[in-house]
CSV table of C-alpha atoms and ligand atoms in Angstrom, one decimal:
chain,number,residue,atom,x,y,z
G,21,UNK,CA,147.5,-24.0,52.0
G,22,UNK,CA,146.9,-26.8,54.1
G,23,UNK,CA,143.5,-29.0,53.7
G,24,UNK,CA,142.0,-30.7,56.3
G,25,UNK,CA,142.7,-34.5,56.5
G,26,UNK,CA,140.6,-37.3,58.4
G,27,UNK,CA,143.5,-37.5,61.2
G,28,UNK,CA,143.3,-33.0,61.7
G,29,UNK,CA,139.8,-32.8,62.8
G,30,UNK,CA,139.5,-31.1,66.1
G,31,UNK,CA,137.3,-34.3,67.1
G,32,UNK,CA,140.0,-37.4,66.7
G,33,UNK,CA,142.2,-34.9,68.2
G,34,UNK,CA,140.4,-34.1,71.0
G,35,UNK,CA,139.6,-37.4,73.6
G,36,UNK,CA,135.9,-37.9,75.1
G,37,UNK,CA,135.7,-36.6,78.1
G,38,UNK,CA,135.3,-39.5,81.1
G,39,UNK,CA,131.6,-40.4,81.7
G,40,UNK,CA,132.0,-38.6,84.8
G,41,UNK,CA,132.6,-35.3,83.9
G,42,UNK,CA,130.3,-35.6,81.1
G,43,UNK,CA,127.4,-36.0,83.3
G,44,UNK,CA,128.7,-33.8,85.7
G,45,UNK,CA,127.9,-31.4,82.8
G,46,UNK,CA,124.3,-32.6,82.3
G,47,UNK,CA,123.4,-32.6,85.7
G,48,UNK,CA,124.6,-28.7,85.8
G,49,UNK,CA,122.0,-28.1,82.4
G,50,UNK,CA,119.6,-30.1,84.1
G,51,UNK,CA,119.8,-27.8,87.2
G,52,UNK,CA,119.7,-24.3,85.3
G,53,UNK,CA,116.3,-25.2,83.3
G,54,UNK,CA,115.2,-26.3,86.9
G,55,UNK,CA,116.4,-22.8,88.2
G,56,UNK,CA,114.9,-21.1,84.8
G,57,UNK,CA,111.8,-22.4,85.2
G,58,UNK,CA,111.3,-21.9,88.7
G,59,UNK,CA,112.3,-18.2,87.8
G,60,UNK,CA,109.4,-18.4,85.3
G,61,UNK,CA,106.9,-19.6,87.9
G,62,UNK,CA,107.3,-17.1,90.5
G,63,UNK,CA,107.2,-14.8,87.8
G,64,UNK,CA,103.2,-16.1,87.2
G,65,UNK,CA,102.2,-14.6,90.7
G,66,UNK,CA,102.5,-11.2,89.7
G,67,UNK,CA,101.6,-11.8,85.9
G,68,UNK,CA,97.5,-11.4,85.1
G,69,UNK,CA,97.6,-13.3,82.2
G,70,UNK,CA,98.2,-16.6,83.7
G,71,UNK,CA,95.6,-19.9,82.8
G,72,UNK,CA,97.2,-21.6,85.8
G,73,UNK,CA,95.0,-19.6,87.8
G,74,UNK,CA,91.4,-20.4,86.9
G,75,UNK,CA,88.5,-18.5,88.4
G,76,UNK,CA,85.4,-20.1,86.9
G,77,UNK,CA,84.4,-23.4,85.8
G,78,UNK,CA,85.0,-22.8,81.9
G,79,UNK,CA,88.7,-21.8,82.3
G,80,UNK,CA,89.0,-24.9,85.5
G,81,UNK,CA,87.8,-27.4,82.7
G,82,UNK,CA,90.1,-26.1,80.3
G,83,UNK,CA,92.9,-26.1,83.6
G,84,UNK,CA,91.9,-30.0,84.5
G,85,UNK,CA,92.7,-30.9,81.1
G,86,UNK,CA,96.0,-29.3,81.0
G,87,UNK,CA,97.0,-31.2,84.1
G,88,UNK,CA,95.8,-34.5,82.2
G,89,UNK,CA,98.0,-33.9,79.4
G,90,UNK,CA,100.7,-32.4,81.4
G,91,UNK,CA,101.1,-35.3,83.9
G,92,UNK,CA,100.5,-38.2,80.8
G,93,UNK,CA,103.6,-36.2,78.7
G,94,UNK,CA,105.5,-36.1,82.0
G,95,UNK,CA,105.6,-39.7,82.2
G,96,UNK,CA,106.2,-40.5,78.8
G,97,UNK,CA,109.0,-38.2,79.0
G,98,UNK,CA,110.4,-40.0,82.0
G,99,UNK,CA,109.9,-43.4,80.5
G,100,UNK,CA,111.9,-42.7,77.2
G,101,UNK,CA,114.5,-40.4,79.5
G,102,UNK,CA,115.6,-42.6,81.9
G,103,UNK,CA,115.3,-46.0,78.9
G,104,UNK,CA,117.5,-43.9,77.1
G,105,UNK,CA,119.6,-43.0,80.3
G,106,UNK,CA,119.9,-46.6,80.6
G,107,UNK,CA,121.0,-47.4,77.4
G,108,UNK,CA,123.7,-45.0,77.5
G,109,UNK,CA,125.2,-46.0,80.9
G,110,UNK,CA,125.4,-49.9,80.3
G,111,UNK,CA,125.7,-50.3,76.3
G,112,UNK,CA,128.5,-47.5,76.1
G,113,UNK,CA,131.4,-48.2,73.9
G,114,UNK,CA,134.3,-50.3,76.0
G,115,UNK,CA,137.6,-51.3,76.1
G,116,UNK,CA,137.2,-54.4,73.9
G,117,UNK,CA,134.2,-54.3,73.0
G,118,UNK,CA,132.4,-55.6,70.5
G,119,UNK,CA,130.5,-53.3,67.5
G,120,UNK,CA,126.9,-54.9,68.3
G,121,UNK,CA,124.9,-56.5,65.7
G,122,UNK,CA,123.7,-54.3,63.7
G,123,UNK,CA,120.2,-55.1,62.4
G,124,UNK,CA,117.7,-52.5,60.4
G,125,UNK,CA,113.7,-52.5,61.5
G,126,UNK,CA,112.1,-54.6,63.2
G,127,UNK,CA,108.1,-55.0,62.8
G,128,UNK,CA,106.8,-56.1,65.9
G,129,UNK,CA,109.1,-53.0,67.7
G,130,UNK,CA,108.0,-50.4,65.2
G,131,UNK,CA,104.0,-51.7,65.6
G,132,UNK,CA,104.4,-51.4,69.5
G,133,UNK,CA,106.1,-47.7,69.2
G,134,UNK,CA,103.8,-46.5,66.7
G,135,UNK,CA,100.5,-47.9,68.7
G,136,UNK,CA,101.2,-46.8,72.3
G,137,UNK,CA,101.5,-43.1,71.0
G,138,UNK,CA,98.5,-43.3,69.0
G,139,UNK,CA,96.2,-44.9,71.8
G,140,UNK,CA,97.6,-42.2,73.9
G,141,UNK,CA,96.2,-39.7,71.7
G,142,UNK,CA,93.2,-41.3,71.1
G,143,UNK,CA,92.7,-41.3,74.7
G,144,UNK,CA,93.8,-37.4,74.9
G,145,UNK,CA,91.3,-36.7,71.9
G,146,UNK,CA,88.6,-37.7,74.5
G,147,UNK,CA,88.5,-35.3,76.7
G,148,UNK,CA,90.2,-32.4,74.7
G,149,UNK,CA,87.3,-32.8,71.6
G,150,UNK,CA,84.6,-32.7,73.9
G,151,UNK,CA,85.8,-29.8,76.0
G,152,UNK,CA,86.5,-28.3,72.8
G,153,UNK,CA,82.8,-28.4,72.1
G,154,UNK,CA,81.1,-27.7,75.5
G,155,UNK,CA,83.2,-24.1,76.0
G,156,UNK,CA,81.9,-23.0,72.4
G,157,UNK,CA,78.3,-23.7,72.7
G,158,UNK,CA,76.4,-21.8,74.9
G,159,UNK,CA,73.4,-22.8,77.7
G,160,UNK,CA,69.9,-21.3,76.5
G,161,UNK,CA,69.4,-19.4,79.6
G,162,UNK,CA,72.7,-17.6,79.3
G,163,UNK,CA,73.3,-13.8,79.9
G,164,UNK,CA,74.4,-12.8,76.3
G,165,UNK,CA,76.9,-10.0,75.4
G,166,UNK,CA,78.4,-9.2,71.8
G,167,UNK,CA,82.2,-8.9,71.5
G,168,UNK,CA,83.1,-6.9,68.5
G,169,UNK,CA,86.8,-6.8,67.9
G,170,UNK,CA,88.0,-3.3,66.2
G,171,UNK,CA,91.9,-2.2,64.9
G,172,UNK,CA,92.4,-2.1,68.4
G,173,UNK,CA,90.0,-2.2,70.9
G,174,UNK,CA,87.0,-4.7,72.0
G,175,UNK,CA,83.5,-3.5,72.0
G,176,UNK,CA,80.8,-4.7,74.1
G,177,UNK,CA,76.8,-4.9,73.2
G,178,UNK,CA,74.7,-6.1,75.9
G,179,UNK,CA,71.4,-6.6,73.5
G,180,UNK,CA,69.4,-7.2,76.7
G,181,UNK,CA,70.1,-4.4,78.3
G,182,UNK,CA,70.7,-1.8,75.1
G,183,UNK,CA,74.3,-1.1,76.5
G,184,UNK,CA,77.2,-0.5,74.5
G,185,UNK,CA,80.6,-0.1,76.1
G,186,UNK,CA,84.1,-0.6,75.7
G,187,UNK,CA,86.9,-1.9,76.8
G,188,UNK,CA,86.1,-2.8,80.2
G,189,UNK,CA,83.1,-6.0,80.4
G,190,UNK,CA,81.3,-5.6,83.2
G,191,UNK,CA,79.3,-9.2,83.8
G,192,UNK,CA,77.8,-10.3,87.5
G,193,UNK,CA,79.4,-13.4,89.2
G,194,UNK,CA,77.9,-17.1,89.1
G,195,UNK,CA,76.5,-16.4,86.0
G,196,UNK,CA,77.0,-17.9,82.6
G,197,UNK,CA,77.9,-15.3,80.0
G,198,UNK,CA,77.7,-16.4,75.8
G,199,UNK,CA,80.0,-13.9,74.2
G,200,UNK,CA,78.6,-13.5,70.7
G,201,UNK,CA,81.9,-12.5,68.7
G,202,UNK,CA,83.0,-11.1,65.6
G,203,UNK,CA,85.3,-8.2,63.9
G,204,UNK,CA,84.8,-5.0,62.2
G,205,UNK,CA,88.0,-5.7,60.7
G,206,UNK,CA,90.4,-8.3,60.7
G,207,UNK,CA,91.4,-11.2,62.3
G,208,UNK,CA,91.1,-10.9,66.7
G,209,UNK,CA,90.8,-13.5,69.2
G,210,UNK,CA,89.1,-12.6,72.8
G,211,UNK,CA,90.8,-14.1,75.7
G,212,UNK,CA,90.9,-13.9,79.7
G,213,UNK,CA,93.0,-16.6,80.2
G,214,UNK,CA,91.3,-16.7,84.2
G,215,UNK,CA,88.0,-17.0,82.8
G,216,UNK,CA,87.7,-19.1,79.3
G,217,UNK,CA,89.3,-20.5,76.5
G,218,UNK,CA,90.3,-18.4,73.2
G,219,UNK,CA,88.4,-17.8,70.0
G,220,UNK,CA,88.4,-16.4,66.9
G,221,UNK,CA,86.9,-13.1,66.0
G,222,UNK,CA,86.2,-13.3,62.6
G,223,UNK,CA,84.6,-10.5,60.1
G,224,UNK,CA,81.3,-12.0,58.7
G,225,UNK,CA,81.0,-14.6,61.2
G,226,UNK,CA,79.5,-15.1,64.7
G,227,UNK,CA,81.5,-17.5,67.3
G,228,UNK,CA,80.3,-18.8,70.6
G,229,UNK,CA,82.5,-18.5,73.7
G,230,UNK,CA,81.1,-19.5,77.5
G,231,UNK,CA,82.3,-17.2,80.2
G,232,UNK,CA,81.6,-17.1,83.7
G,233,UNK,CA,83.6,-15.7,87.1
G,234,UNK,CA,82.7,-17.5,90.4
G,235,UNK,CA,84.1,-14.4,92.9
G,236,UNK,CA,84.6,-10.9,92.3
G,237,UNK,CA,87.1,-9.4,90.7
G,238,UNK,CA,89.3,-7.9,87.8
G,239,UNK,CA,90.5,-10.3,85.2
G,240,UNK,CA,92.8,-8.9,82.3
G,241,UNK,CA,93.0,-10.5,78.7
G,242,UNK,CA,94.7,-9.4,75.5
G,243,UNK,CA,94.0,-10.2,72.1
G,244,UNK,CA,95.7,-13.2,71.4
G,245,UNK,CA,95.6,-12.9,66.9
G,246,UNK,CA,98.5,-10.6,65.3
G,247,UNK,CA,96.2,-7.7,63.9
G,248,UNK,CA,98.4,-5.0,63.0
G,249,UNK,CA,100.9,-2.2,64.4
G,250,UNK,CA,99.0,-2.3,68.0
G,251,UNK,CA,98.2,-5.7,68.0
G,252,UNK,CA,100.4,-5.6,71.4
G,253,UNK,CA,98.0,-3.0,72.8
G,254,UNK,CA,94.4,-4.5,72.3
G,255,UNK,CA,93.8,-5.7,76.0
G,256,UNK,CA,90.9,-6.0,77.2
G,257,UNK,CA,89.8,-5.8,81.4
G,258,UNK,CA,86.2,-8.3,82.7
G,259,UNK,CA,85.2,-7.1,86.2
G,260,UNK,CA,82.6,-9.6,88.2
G,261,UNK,CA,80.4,-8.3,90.3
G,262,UNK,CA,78.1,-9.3,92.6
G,263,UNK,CA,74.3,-9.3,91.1
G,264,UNK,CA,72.8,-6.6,93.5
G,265,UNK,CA,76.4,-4.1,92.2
G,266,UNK,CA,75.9,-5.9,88.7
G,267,UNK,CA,72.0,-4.4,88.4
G,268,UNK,CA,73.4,-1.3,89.3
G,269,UNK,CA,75.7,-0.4,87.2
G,270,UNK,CA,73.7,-1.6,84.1
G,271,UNK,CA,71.2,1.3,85.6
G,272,UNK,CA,73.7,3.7,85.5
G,273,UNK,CA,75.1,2.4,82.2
G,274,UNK,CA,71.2,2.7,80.8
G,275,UNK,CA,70.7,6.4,81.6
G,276,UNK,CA,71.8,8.5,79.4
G,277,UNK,CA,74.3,11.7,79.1
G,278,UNK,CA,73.4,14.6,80.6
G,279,UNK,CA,74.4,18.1,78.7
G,280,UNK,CA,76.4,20.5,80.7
G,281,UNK,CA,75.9,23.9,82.0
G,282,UNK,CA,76.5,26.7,79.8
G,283,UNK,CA,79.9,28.6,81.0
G,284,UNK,CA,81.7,25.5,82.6
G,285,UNK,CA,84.7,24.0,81.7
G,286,UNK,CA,82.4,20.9,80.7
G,287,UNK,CA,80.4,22.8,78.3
G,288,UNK,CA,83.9,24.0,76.6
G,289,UNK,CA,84.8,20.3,76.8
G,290,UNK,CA,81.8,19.5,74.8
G,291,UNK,CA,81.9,22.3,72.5
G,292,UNK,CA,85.7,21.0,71.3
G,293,UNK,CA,84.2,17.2,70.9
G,294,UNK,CA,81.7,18.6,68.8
G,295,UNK,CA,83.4,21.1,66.9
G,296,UNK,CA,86.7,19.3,66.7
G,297,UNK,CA,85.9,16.3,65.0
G,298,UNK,CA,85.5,13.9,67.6
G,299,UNK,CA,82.1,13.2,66.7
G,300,UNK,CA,82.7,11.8,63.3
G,301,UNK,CA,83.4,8.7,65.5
G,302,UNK,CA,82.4,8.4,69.0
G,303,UNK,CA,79.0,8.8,70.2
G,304,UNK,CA,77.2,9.8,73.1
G,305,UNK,CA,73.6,9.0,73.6
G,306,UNK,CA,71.0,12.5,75.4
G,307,UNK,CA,67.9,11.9,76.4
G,308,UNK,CA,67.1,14.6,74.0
G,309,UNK,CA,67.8,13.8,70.4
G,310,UNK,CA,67.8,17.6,69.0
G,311,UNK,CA,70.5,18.4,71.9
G,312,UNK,CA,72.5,15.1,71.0
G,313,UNK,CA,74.9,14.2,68.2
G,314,UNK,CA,74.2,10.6,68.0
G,315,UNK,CA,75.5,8.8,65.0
G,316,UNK,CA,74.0,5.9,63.4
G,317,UNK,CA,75.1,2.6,64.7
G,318,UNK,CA,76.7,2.0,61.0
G,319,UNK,CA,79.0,5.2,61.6
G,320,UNK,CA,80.3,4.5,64.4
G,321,UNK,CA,84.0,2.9,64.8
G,322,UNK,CA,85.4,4.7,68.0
G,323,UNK,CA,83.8,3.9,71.4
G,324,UNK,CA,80.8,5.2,72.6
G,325,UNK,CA,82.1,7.9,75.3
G,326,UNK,CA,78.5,8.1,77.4
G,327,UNK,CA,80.0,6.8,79.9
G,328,UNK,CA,83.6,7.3,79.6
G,329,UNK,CA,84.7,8.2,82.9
G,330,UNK,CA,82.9,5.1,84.5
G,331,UNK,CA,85.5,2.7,83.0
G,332,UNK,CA,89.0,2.8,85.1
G,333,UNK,CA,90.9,2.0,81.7
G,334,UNK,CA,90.7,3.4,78.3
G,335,UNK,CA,93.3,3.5,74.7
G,336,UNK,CA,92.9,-0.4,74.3
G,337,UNK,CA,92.8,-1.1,78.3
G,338,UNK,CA,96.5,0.1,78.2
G,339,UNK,CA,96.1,3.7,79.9
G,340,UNK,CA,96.7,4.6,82.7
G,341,UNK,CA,100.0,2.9,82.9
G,342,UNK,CA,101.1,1.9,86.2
G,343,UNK,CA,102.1,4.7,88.1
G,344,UNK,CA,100.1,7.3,86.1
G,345,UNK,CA,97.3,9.2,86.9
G,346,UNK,CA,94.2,9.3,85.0
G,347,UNK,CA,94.4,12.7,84.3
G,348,UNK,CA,98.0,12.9,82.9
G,349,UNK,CA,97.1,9.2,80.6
G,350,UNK,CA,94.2,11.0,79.1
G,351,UNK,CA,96.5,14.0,78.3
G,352,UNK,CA,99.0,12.0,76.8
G,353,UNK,CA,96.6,10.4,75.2
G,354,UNK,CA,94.4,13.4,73.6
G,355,UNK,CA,97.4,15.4,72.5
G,356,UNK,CA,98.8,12.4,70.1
G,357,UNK,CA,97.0,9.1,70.2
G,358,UNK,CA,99.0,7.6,67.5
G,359,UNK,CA,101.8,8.2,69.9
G,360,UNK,CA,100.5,6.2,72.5
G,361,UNK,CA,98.8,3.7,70.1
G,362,UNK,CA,100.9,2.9,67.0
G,363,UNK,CA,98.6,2.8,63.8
G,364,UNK,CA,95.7,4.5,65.8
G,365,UNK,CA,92.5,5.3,63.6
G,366,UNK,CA,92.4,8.3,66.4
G,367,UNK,CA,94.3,10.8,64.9
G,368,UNK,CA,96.7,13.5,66.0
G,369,UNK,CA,93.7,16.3,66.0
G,370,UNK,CA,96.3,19.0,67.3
G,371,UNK,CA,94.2,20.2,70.0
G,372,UNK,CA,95.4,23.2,72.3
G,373,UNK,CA,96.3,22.4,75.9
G,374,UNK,CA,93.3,23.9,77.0
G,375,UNK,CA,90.9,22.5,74.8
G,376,UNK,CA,92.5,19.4,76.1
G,377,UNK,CA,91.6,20.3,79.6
G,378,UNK,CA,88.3,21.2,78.7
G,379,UNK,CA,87.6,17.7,76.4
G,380,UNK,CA,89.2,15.9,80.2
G,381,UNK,CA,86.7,18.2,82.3
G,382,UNK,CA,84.0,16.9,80.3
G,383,UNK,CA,85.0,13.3,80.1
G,384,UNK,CA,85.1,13.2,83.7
G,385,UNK,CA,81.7,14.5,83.8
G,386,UNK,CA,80.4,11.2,81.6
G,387,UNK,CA,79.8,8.9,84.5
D,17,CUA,CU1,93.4,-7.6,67.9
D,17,CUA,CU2,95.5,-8.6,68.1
């Protein structure tokens, strides 16, 4: 067996390639990350979870500061680029040459290099600590809605108006909302990247986010915390509307369910929500308490289905899927949530096709 000696390495036997080809090379790296990147923002126009596009003053503040940051890194990273650029076209090693003098530290250079950095951050600290504080402290006059995060799907109280939906936040334009957050169960964090910053939704604790849309609109969001098998699936829809179409569907949202006809498919629909189990979690609020199977508030951990069919979205804001009807998502969905939803607290209740076209009959029905 042969060992390796100093004079077999692959590097003394190979020469340096000129300087020519070698930055030949780096330009060509240089240009792909270019390309890649470019590739990655065209890819933000179709892609709703994008903060470059902000769409109300709390997620502009938090876009105005990126830019700060951005543009202060950029030229740092030009500055020490292009010094060490330098460096390496005039100081590299010649024929005849001499080895440099070599010298180790130098106080007044590692003073200068260890204070610009740290006055830059100071100065970043500035604006970043105090946006930090304004977007988690709400105005007193605020509309206020209560964001509870569950295993994995966001639920929203609207204390004002006695409205408790899911999924899908409804909030009217211009208008400063105070989400009020916490978690049933473990660690979530509430974000729509167009609208606000991201936060924490921890069990046992309230925290304070400002939201607010200045047109119309859908915005998605996700949560943005790891919280188990579906973590992937908890997204989350806000749609803006104007005040006079805001008022309005907080009227509809108020009134409650109306029980249906005797005979109809509805009424079959009904009959399998209450007789197959589905009430030991959702609710659904009648006018009429003796005709109603309203849990407490306590018992409750699925969402409340009052108004089911009035939100376009439902499993976690993931179904439909593009492409899919309503109809056929809620099938899929009814006949094995777990499926759809890895880890679901749903289970697979094994219901018949038709009592799952009944249970969609009546959904549909709960405007
Ligand atoms: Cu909830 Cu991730």
């Amino acid at each position: 067996m042969k060992l390796v000696g100093p004079g077999d390495s692959p590097y003394d036997a190979a020469p340096m390639a000129p300087l020519r080809q070698r930055l030949t090379r780096l330009a060509a790296l240089v240009g792909s990350s270019l390309l890649l990147a470019s590739c990655a923002v065209m890819e933000i126009e179709d892609a709703p979870l994008t903060t470059f596009e902000p769409a109300g003053p709390f997620a502009d503040r938090i876009d105005g500061l990126f830019w700060v940051v951005f543009w202060i890194a950029t030229a740092v990273f030009v500055l020490v680029m292009g010094a060490v650029i330098v460096i390496v076209v005039f100081f590299r090693d010649k024929e005849g040459r001499q080895e440099p003098k070599q010298t180790h530290g130098s106080p007044k250079l590692e003073v200068v290099w260890t204070v610009i950095p740290a006055l830059i951050l100071a100065g970043i600290a500035v604006p970043t600590v105090s946006a930090v504080f304004d977007l988690t402290g709400c105005s007193e006059d605020a509309m206020q809605i209560e964001v509870i995060g569950h295993q994995w799907w966001f639920e929203y109280r609207y204390p004002d108006a006695g409205i408790d939906t899911a999924n899908v936040m409804v909030i009217p334009v211009d208008e400063e909302v105070c989400l009020e957050m916490t978690s049933d169960d473990v660690l979530h964090n509430f974000w729509i990247p167009s609208l606000m910053g991201k936060r924490y939704l921890v069990p046992g604790q309230t925290t304070l986010l400002r939201m607010q849309a200045d047109e119309p609109g859908e915005y998605w969001g996700h949560c943005a915390e790891f919280c188990g098998l579906s973590h992937s699936l908890m997204r989350a829809r806000v749609v803006a509307m104007d005040g006079a179409d805001y008022d309005a569907w907080v009227g509809r949202q108020q009134a409650p369910a109306t029980l249906p006809a005797e005979g109809t498919p509805e009424w079959d629909g009904y009959q399998v929500f209450v007789n197959k189990g589905c009430v030991q979690c959702h609710t659904v609020r009648f006018d009429d308490d003796s005709a109603s199977n309203v849990l407490s508030a306590d018992a409750f951990n699925g969402p409340d289905l009052t108004h089911f069919a009035s939100r376009a979205t439902f499993a976690g804001a993931t179904m439909p899927e593009q492409g899919q009807t309503y109809e056929a998502a809620l099938k899929e969905w009814l006949s094995d949530p777990p499926n759809v939803k890895p880890g679901s607290f749903m289970p697979n209740l094994a219901l018949t096709e038709q009592e799952i076209d009944a249970l969609i009959a009546w959904l549909g029905s709960n405007q």
